[in-house]
Structures are given as structure tokens and as C-alpha cells.
mmCIF file of C-alpha atoms and ligand atoms in Angstrom:
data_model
loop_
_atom_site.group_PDB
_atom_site.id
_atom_site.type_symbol
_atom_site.label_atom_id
_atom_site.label_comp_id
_atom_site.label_asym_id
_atom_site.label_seq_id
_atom_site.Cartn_x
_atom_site.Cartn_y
_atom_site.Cartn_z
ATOM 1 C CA UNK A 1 79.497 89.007 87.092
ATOM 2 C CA UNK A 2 76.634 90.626 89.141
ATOM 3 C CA UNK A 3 73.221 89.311 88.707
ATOM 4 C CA UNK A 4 71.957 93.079 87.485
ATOM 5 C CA UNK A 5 74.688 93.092 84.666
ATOM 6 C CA UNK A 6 73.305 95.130 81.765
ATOM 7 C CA UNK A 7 69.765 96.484 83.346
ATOM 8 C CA UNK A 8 68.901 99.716 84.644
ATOM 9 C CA UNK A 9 66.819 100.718 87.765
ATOM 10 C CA UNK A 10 64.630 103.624 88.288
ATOM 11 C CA UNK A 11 64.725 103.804 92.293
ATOM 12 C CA UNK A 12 62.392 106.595 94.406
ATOM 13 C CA UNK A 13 63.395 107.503 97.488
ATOM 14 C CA UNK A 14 67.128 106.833 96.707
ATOM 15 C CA UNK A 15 68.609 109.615 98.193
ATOM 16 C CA UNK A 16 68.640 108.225 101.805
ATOM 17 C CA UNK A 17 67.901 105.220 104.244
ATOM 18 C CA UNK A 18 66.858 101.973 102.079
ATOM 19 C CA UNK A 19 66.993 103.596 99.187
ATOM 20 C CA UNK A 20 70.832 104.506 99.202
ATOM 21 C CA UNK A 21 71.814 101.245 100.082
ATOM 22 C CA UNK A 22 69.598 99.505 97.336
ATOM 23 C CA UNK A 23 71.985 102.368 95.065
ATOM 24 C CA UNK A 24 75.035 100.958 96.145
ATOM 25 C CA UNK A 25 73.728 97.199 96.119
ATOM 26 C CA UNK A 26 72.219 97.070 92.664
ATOM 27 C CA UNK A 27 75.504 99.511 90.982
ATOM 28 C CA UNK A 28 77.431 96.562 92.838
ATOM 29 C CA UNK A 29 75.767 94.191 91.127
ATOM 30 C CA UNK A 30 75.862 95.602 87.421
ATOM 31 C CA UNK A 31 73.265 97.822 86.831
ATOM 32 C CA UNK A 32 73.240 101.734 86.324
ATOM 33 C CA UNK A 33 70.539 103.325 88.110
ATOM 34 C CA UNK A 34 67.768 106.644 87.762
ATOM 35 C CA UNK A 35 67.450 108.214 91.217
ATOM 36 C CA UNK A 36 64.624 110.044 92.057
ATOM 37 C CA UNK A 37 64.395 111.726 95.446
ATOM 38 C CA UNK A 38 62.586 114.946 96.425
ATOM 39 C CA UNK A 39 65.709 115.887 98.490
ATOM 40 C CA UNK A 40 67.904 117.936 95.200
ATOM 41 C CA UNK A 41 71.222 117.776 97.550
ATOM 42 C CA UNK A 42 71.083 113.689 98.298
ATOM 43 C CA UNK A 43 69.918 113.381 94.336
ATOM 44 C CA UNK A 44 73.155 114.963 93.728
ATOM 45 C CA UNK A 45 75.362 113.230 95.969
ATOM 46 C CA UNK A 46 74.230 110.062 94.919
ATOM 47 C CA UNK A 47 75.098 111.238 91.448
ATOM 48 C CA UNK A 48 78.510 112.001 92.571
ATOM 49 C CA UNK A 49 79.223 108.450 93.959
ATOM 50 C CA UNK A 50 78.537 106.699 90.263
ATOM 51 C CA UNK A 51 79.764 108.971 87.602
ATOM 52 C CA UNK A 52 78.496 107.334 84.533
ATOM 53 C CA UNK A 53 76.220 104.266 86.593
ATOM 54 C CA UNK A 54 73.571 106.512 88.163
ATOM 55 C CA UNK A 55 71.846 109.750 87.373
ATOM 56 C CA UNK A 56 69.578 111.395 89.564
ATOM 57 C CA UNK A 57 66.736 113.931 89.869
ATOM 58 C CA UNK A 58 64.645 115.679 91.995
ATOM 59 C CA UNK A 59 61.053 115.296 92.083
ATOM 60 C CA UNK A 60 58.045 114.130 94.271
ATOM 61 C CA UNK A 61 56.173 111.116 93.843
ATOM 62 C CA UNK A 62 53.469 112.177 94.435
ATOM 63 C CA UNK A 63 53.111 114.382 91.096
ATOM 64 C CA UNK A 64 52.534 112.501 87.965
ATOM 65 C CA UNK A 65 55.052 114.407 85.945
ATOM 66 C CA UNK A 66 58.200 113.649 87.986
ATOM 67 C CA UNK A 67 57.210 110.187 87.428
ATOM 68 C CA UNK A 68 56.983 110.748 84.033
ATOM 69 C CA UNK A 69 60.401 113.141 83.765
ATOM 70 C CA UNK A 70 62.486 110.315 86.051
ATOM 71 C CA UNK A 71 61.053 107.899 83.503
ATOM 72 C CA UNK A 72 62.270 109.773 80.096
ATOM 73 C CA UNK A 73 65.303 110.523 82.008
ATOM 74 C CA UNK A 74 66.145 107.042 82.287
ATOM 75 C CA UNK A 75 65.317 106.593 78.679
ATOM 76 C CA UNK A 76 67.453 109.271 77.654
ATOM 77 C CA UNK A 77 70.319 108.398 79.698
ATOM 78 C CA UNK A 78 70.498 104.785 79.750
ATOM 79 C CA UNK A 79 68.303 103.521 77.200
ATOM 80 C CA UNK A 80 66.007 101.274 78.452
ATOM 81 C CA UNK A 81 64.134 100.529 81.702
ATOM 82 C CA UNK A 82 64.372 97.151 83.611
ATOM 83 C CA UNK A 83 63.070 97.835 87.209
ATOM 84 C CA UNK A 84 61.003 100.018 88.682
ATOM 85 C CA UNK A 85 61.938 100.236 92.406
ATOM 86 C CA UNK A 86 59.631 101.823 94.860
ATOM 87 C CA UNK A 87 60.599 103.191 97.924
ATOM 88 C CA UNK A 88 60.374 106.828 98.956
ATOM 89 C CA UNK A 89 57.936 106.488 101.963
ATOM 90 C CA UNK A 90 56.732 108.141 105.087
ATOM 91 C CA UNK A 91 56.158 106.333 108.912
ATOM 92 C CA UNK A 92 53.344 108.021 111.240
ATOM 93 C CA UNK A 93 55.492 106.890 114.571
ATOM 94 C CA UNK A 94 52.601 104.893 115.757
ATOM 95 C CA UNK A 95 50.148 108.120 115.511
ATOM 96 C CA UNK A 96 47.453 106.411 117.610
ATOM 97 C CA UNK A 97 43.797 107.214 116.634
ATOM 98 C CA UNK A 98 42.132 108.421 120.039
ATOM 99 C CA UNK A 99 45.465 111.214 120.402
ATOM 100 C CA UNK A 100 45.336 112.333 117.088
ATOM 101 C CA UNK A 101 42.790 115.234 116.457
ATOM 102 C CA UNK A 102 40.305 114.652 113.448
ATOM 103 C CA UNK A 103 41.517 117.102 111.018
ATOM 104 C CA UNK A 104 44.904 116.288 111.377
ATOM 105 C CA UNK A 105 44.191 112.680 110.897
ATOM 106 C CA UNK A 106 42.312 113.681 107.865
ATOM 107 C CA UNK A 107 45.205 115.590 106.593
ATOM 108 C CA UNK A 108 48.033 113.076 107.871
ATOM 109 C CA UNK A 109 46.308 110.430 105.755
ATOM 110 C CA UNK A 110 46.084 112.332 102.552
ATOM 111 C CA UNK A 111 49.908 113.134 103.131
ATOM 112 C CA UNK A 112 50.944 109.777 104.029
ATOM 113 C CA UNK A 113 48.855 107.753 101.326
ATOM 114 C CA UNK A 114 50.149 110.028 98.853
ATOM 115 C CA UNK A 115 53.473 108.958 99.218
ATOM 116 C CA UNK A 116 53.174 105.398 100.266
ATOM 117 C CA UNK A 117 50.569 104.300 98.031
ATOM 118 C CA UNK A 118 49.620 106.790 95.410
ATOM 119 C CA UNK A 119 53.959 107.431 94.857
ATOM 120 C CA UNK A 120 54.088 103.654 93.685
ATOM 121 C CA UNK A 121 50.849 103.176 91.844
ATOM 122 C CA UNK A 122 52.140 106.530 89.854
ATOM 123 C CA UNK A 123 55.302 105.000 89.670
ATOM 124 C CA UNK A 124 54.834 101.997 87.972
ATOM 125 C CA UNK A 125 52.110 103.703 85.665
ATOM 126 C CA UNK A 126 55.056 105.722 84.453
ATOM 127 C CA UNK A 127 57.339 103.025 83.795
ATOM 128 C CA UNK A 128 55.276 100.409 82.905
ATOM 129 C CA UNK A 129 55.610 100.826 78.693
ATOM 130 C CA UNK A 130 59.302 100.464 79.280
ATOM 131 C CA UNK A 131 59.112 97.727 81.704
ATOM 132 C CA UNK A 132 56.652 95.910 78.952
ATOM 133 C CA UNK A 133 59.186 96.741 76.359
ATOM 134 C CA UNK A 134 62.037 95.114 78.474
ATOM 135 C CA UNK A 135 60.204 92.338 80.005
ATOM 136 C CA UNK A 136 61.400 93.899 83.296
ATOM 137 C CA UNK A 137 59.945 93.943 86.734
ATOM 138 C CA UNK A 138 58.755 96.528 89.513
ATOM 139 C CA UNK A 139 59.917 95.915 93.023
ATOM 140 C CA UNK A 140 57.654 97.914 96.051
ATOM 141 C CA UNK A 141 59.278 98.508 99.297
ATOM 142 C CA UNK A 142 56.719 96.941 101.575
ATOM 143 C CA UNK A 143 57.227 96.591 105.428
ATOM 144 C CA UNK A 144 56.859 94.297 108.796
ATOM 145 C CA UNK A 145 53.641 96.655 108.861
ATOM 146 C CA UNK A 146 52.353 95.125 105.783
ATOM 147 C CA UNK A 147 51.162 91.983 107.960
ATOM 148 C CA UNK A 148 51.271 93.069 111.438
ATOM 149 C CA UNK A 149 49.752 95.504 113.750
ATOM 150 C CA UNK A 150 51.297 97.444 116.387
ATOM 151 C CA UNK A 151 54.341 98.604 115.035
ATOM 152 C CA UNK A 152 53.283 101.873 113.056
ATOM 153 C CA UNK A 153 49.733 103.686 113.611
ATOM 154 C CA UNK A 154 46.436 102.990 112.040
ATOM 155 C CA UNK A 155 47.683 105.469 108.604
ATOM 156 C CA UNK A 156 50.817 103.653 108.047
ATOM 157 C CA UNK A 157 49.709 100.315 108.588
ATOM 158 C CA UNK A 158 47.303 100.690 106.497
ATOM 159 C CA UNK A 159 49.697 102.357 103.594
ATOM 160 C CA UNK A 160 51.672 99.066 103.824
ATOM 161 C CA UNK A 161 48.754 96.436 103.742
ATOM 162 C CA UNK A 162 47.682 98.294 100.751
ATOM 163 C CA UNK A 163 51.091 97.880 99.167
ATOM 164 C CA UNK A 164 50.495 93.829 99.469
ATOM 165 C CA UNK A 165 47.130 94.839 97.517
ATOM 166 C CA UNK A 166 49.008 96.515 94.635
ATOM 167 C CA UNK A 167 51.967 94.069 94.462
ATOM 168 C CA UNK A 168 49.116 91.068 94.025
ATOM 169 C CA UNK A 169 46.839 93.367 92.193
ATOM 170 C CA UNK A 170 49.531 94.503 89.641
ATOM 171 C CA UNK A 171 50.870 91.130 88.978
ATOM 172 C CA UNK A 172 48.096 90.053 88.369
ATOM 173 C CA UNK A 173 47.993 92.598 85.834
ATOM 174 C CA UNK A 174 50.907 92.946 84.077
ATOM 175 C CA UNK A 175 51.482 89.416 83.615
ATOM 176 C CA UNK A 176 53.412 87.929 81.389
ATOM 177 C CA UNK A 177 55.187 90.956 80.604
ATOM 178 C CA UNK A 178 55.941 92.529 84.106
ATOM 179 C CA UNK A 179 56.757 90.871 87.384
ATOM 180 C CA UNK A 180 56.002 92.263 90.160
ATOM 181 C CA UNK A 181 56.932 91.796 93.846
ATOM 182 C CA UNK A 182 57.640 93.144 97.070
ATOM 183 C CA UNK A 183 60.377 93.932 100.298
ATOM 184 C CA UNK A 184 58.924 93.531 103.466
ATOM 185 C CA UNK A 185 61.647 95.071 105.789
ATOM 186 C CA UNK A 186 61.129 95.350 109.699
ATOM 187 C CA UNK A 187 63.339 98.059 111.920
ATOM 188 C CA UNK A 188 66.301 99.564 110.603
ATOM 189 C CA UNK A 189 67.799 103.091 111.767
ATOM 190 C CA UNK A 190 67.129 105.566 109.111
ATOM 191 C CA UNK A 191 66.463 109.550 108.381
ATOM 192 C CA UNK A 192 62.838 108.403 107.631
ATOM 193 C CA UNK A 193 60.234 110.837 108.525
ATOM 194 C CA UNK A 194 56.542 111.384 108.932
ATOM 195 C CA UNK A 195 53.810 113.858 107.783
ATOM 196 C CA UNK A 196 53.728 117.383 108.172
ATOM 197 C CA UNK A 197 50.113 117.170 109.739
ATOM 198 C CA UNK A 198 50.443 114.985 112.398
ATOM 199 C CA UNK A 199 53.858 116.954 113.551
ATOM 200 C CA UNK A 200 56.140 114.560 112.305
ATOM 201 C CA UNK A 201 57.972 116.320 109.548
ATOM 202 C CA UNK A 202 61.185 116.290 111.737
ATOM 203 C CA UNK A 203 61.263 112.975 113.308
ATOM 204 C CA UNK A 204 63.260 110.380 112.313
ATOM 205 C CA UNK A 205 64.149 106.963 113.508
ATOM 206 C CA UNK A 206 68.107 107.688 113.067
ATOM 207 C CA UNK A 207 67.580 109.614 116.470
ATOM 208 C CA UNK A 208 66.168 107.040 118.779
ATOM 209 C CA UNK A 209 68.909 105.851 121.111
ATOM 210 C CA UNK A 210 67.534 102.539 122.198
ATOM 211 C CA UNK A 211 66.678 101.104 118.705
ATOM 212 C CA UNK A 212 69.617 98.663 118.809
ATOM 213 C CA UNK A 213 68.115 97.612 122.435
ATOM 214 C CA UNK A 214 64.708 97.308 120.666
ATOM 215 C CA UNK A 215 65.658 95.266 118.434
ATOM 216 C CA UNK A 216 67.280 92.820 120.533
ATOM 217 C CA UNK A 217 64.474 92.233 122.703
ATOM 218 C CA UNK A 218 61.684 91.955 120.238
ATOM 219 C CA UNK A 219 62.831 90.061 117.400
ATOM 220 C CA UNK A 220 64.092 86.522 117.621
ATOM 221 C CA UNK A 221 67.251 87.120 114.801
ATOM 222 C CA UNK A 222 68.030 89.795 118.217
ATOM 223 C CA UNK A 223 69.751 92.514 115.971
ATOM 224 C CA UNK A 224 69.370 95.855 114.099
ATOM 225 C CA UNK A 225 69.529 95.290 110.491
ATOM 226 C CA UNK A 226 70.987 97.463 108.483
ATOM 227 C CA UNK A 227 69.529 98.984 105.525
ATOM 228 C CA UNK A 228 72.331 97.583 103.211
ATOM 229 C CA UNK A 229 70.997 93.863 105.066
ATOM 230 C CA UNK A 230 68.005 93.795 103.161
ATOM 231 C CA UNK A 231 69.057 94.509 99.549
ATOM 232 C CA UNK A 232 69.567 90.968 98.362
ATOM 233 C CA UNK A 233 65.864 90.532 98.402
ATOM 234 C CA UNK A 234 65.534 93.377 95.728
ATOM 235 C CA UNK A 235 68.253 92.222 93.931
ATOM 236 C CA UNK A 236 66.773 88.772 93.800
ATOM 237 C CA UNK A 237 63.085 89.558 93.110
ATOM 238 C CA UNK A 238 64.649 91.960 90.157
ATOM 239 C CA UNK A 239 66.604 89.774 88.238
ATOM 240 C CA UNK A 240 65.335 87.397 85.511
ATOM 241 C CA UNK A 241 67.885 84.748 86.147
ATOM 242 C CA UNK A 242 66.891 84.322 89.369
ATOM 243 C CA UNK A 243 62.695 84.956 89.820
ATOM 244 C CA UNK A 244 61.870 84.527 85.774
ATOM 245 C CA UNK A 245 58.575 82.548 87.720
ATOM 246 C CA UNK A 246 57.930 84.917 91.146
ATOM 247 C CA UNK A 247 55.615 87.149 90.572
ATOM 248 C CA UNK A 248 53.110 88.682 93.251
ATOM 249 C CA UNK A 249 54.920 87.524 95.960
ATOM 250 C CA UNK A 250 56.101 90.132 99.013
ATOM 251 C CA UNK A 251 59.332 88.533 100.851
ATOM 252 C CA UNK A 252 59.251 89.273 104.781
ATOM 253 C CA UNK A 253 62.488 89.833 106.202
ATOM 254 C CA UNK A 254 61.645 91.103 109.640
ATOM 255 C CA UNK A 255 64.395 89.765 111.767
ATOM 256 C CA UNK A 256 61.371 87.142 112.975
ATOM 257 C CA UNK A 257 58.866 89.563 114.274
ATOM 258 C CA UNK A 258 56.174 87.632 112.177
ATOM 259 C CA UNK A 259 57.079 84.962 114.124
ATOM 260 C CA UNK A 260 58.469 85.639 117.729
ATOM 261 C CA UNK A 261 55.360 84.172 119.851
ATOM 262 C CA UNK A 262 54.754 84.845 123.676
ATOM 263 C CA UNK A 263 57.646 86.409 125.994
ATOM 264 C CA UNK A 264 61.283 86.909 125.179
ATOM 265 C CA UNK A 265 63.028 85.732 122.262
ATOM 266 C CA UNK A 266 65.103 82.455 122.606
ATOM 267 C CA UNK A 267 68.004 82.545 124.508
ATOM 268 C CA UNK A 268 67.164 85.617 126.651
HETATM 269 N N1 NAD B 1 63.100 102.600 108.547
HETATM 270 C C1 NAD B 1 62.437 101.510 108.845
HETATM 271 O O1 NAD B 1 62.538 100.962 109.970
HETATM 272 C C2 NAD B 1 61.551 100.869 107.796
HETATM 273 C C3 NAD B 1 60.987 99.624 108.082
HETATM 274 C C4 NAD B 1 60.187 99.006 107.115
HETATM 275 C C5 NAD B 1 59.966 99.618 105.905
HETATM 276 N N2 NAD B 1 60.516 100.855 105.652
HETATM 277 C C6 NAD B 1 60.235 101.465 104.339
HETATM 278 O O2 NAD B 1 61.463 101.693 103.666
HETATM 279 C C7 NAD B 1 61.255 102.724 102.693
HETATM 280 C C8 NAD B 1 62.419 103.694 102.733
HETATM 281 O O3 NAD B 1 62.404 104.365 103.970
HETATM 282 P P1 NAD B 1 63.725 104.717 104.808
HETATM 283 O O4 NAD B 1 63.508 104.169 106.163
HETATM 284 O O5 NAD B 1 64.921 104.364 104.036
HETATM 285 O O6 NAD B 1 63.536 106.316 104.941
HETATM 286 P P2 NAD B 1 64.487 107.563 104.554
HETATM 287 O O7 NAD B 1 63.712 108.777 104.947
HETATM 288 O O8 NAD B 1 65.856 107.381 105.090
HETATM 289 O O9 NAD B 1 64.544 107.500 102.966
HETATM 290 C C9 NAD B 1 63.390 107.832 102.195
HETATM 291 C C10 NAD B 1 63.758 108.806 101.084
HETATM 292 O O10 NAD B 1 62.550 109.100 100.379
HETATM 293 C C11 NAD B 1 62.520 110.473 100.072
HETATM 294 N N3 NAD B 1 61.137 110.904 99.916
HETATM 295 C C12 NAD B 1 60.197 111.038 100.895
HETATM 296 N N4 NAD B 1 59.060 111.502 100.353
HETATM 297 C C13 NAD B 1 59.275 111.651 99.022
HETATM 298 C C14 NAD B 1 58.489 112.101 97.942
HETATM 299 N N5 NAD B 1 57.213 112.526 98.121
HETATM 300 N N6 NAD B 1 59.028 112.115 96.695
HETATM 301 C C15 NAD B 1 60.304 111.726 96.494
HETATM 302 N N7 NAD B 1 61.112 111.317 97.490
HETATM 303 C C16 NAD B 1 60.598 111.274 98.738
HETATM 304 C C17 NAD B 1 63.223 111.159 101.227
HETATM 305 O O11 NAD B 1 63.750 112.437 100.839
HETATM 306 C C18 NAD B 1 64.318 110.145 101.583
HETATM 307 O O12 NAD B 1 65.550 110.458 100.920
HETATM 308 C C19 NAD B 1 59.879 103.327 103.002
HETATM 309 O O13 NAD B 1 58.931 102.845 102.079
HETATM 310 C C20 NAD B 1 59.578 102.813 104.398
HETATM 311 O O14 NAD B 1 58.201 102.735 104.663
HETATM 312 C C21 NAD B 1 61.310 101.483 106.559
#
């Protein structure tokens, strides 16, 4: 028996990256799952994976109403509400301030905030009478920016320190009803991508060849996780039987960057 049996998920950003792998983790692990993605082909090919365990659609979360329509849609579907999962998200590549012009800063932090902060706090206002009605939880995709400097720019750092401020702010909140907790993943090799402002709309991290090199010299654990290696966390942090009392709390799993000190990791 999986330790999801009987709940449903609403998960953003579910089409891709993170997000399809938390698909496939929490269906493994009992529950049927609402996936909302802007992208309308993934939304359907995640569909076509689960016939019956997950549904999808296509919307931003950045717009209240898709929120609101993924939410119903659930409803409809499945019947109740159990997690709220948020994930869709956007990385600025390290944008650093002196390069970047002003007005594209400007607009690369409006685009970038919208997703990263404003997506979740919208998401969780749209599923939060549910998740009160089920006693359920919201999980927030944080990252190894969410404590440390240097590995995205000023904008996404930022994004991810504030999703440590809604996760504590929210739990606060919401209690007793909700729980509410947080992911903080470092590097894995995904199709994630970055505003359209500061030129970034077509980069993605699935391109860079030395990643798996990266990895090994900067973190202690001296690997590239894969997405699918940090699901357990969600799956944890979601289910009653196993975090009834954690709320608030946003789990690092950074393959030791937090903690990998002066020069080389161990070993090397
Ligand atoms: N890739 C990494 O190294 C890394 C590290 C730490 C944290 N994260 C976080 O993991 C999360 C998932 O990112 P990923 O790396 O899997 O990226 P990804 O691009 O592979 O997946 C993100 C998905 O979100 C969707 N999306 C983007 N903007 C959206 C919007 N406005 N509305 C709806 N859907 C939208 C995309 O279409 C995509 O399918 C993000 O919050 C990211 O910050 C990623």
C-alpha cells in the first residue's frame, strides 16, 4: 500500500522536469493527480500515461482563474482535494545585476515573481477551501537558492527565499487545518527555462554538457540527482501518516551544497 492511497494532488508545473517525476512518484504511491501545466501537449501526455489516475489541463499560474478551473477540475473529477503541490517555476541563469540592463531587470522580475511566487500564493488561495475540507496539505517546490547565494541571480534567489517566507507564513496560517511545507532541491538536469525579458525564454539546463561534471565537483554527495531522486520528500511532507505534526518546515536536499565548506569535496 502506498503512503498516498486514497488522496488526490493538484500539481503545477507537472508537465515536465520535477514536476513529471513527482506525477509518476505520487500515482506510484496511490494517489490520482490534477495536472496543471501551461504547456497543452505535456498536459496531455501526462494524461495519457494514467488513464483514470491523472487528469490534466492547461493553464498559467499566474492567472487566478486557471487556479481556480484546475481546482474545480479536481473537484469534478476526483472529488476531493488533498495536496496542493507547487512547482511550475522559472531560473534567471545567474542574470547578474551590473550585466543586466534596467528595464529588462524590471521586466524579468515581474515575469519571474509571477511565476515563482505569485503562481503558489494563487495556488494555494485556490485550493485552500478544499484542502480545509480534507485536512490536507500544500507542498511548495523550494530550492538550494532558498538559503544560499550564488547559484541563481539576484531575481531568482530572491523568488526562492520568498518561498521559505510563504511556506512559514502560510503555516502559520492555516493551522490546524492545513500543513504546509516545502522541497528544497539543488541541481538536477531539466527543460527549465527563464524569462522572456532577460533572453532566457529558450534556455534550459537539459542542454548544459558539463552539469554531471558540476555536480561532482561542488557538492559533497558528488552526483547529479535526478528529478525522480527528490520525490520522497514530497511524498513524505504530503502524507498524514507520516508528517500529521510538520508543518512550516522546508526540507533541503541539495546533494550537501549547504554544507560543502572550503576546497574540494571529500575524497577528491
Ligand atoms: N532544475 C533545477 O536544477 C532546479 C533546482 C532547484 C529547484 N528547482 C525548481 O523545481 C521546479 C520545477 O522546475 P524544473 O526544473 O522541473 O523545470 P521544467 O521547466 O522542466 O518544468 C517546469 C514546468 O512548469 C511549466 N510552467 C512554467 N511556467 C508556467 C506557468 N506560468 N504556468 C503553468 N506552468 C508553467 C513548464 O511548462 C514546465 O512544464 C521549479 O520551481 C524550480 O525552481 C529546479
Amino acid at each position: 500500500m502506498g503512503w498516498l492511497e486514497g488522496d488526490v494532488a493538484l500539481i503545477s508545473g507537472a508537465g515536465s522536469g520535477l514536476g513529471l517525476a513527482l506525477v509518476d512518484r505520487f500515482v506510484a504511491e496511490g494517489a490520482r493527480v490534477l495536472a496543471l501545466d501551461r504547456d497543452a501537449d505535456r498536459v496531455r501526455s501526462v494524461e495519457a500515461s494514467y488513464p483514470g489516475k491523472v487528469a490534466g489541463i492547461a493553464g498559467d499560474v499566474t492567472v487566478p482563474t486557471d487556479n481556480e478551473k484546475a481546482v474545480a477540475l479536481a473537484l469534478s473529477v476526483f472529488g476531493r482535494l488533498d495536496t496542493f503541490v507547487g512547482n511550475a517555476g522559472l531560473f534567471d541563469y545567474g542574470a547578474r545585476l551590473v550585466d543586466t540592463p534596467m528595464e529588462a531587470l524590471s521586466r524579468g522580475f515581474d515575469e519571474l515573481f509571477a511565476v515563482n511566487v505569485k503562481g503558489y500564493l494563487l495556488g494555494v488561495k485556490a485550493a485552500v477551501d478544499a484542502l480545509i475540507e480534507s485536512g490536507g496539505s500544500v507542498v511548495l517546490t523550494a530550492s538550494v537558492a532558498s538559503r544560499n547565494a550564488g547559484v541563481g541571480g539576484a531575481v531568482y534567489t530572491a523568488s526562492k527565499h520568498a518561498v521559505v517566507g510563504l511556506v512559514e507564513q502560510l503555516a502559520f496560517e492555516l493551522a490546524p487545518n492545513v500543513r504546509v511545507n516545502g522541497v528544497a532541491p539543488g541541481f538536477m538536469r531539466t527543460d527549465i527555462r527563464g524569462p522572456r525579458a532577460l533572453g532566457l525564454a529558450d534556455r534550459t539546463l537539459g542542454s548544459m554538457p558539463d552539469l554531471d561534471e558540476l555536480a561532482r565537483a561542488l557538492l559533497p554527495m558528488q552526483f547529479l540527482p535526478d528529478p525522480s531522486d527528490y520525490t520522497g520528500h514530497f511524498v513524505q511532507l504530503a502524507s498524514r501518516a507520516n508528517a500529521a505534526a510538520t508543518t512550516g518546515v522546508v526540507v533541503e536536499c541539495d546533494g550537501g551544497f549547504s554544507v560543502r565548506g572550503m576546497g574540494p569535496p571529500p575524497g577528491q
